[in-house]
mmCIF file of C-alpha atoms in Angstrom:
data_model
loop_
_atom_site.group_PDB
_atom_site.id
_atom_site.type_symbol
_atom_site.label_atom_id
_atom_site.label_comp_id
_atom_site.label_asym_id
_atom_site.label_seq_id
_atom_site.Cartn_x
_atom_site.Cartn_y
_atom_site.Cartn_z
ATOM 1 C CA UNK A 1 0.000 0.000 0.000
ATOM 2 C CA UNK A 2 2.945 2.480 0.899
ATOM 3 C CA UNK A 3 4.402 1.770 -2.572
ATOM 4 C CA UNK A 4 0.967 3.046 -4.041
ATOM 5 C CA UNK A 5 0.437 5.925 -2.253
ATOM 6 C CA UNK A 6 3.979 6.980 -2.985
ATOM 7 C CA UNK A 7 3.616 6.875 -6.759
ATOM 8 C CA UNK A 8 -0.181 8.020 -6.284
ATOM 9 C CA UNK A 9 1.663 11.113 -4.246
ATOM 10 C CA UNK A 10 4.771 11.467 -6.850
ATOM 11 C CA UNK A 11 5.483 15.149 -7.204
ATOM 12 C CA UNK A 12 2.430 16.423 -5.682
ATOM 13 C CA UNK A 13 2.255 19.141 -3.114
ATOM 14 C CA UNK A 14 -0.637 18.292 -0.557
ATOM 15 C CA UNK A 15 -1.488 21.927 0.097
ATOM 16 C CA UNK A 16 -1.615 22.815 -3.648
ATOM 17 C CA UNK A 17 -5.216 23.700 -5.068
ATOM 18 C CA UNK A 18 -4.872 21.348 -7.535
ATOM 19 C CA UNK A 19 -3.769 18.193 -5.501
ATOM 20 C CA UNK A 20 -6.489 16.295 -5.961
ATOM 21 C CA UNK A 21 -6.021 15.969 -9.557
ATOM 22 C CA UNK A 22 -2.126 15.452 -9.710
ATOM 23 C CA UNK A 23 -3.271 12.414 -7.382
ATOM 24 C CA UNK A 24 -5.893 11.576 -9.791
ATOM 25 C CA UNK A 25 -3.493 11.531 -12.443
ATOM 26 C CA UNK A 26 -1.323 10.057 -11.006
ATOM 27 C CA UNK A 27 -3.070 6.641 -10.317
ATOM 28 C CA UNK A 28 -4.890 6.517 -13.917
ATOM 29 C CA UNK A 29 -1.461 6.385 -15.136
ATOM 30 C CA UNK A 30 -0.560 3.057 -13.184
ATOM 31 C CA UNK A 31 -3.981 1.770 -15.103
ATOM 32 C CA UNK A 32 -2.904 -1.052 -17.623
ATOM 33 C CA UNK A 33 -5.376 0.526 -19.878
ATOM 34 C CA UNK A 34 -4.272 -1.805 -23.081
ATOM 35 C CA UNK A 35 -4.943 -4.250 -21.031
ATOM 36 C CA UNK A 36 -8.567 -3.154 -20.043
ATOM 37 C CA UNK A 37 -9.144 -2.500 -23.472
ATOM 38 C CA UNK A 38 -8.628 -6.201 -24.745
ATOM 39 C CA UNK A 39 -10.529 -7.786 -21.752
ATOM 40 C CA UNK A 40 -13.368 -6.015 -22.622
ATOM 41 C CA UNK A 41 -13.266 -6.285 -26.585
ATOM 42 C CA UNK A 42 -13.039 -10.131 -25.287
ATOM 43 C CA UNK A 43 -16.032 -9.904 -23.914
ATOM 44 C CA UNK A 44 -18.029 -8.360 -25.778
ATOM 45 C CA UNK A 45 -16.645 -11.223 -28.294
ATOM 46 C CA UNK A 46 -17.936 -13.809 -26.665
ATOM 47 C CA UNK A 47 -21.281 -12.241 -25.740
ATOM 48 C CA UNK A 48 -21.779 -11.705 -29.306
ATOM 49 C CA UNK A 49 -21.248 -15.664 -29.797
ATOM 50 C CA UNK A 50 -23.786 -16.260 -27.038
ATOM 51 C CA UNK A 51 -25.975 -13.695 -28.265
ATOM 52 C CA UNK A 52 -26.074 -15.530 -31.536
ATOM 53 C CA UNK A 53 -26.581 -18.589 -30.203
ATOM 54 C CA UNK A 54 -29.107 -17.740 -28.104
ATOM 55 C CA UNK A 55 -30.661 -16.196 -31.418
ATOM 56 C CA UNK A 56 -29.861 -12.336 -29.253
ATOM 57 C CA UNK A 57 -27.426 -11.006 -30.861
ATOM 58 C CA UNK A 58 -27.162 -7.234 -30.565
ATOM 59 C CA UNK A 59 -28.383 -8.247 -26.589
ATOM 60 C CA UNK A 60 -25.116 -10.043 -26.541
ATOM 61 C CA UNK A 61 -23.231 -7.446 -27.424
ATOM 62 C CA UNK A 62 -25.391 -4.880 -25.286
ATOM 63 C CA UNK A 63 -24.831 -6.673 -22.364
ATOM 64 C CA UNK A 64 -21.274 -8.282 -22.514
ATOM 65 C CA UNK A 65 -20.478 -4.382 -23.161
ATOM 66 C CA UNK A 66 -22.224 -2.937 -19.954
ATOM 67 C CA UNK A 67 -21.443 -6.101 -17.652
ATOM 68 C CA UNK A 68 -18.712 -8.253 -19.168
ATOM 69 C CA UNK A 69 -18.488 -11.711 -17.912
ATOM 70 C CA UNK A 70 -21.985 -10.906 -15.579
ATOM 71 C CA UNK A 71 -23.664 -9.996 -19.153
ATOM 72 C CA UNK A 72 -22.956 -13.953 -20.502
ATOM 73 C CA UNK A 73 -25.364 -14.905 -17.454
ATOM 74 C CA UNK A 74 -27.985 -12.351 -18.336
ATOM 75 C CA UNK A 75 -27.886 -13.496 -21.926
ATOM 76 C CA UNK A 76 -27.508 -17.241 -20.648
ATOM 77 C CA UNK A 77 -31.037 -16.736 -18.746
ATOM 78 C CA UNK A 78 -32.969 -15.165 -21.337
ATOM 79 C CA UNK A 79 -35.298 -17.765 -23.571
ATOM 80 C CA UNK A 80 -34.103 -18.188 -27.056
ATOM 81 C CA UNK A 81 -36.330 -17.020 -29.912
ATOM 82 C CA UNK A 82 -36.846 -19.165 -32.596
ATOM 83 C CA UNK A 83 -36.573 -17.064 -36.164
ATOM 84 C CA UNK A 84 -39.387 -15.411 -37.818
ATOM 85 C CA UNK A 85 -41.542 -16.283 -34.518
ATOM 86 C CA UNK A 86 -43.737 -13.684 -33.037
ATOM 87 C CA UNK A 87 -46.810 -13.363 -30.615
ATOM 88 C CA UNK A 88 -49.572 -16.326 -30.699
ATOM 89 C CA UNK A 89 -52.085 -15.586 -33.210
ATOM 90 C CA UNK A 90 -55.241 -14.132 -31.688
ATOM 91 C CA UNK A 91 -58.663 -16.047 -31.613
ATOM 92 C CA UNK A 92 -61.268 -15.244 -34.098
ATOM 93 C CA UNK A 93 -63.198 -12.608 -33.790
ATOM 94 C CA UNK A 94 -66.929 -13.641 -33.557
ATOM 95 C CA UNK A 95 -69.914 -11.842 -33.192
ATOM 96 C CA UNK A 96 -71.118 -10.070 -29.476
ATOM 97 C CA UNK A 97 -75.034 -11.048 -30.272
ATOM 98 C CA UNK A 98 -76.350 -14.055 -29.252
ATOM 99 C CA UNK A 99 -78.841 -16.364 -31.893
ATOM 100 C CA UNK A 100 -82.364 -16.165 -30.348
#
């Protein structure tokens, strides 16, 4: 933790005005962010291939993108849909007056 907060602190001057954001800085620099990057173009990879398994694409995508791994499961749980089908067809209509 010291090591941290000693490059997290790295040429900054606690009474400064703008401290707080030399800190800031300072720690999004340590952030492997190529690393981050690939992870998450992973996922959403992968969530595309469940999406279109699961006959979900773009939900695939969607959600691997806003949850990564977590988003498989949401995809996962959803019920497939089968292509071209839609709502059950609705009964006849038939008439409101009754034969005497």
């Amino acid at each position: 933790m010291d090591e941290l907060l000693n490059k997290a602190m790295n040429g900054v001057d606690p009474d400064a005005p703008g401290a707080f954001w030399q800190v800031f800085l300072n720690l999004m620099g340590i952030v492997p962010w190529g690393a981050l990057f690939w992870w998450s173009v992973g996922f959403v990879v992968v969530g595309a291939a469940l999406g279109w398994w699961r006959g979900r694409l773009l939900e695939g995508v969607v959600w691997a993108a806003l949850l990564g791994p977590i988003g498989w499961f949401v995809v996962l749980a959803r019920p497939r849909t089968k292509p071209g089908a839609g709502p059950p067809p609705l009964p006849p209509k038939t008439s409101s007056k009754r034969p005497v």
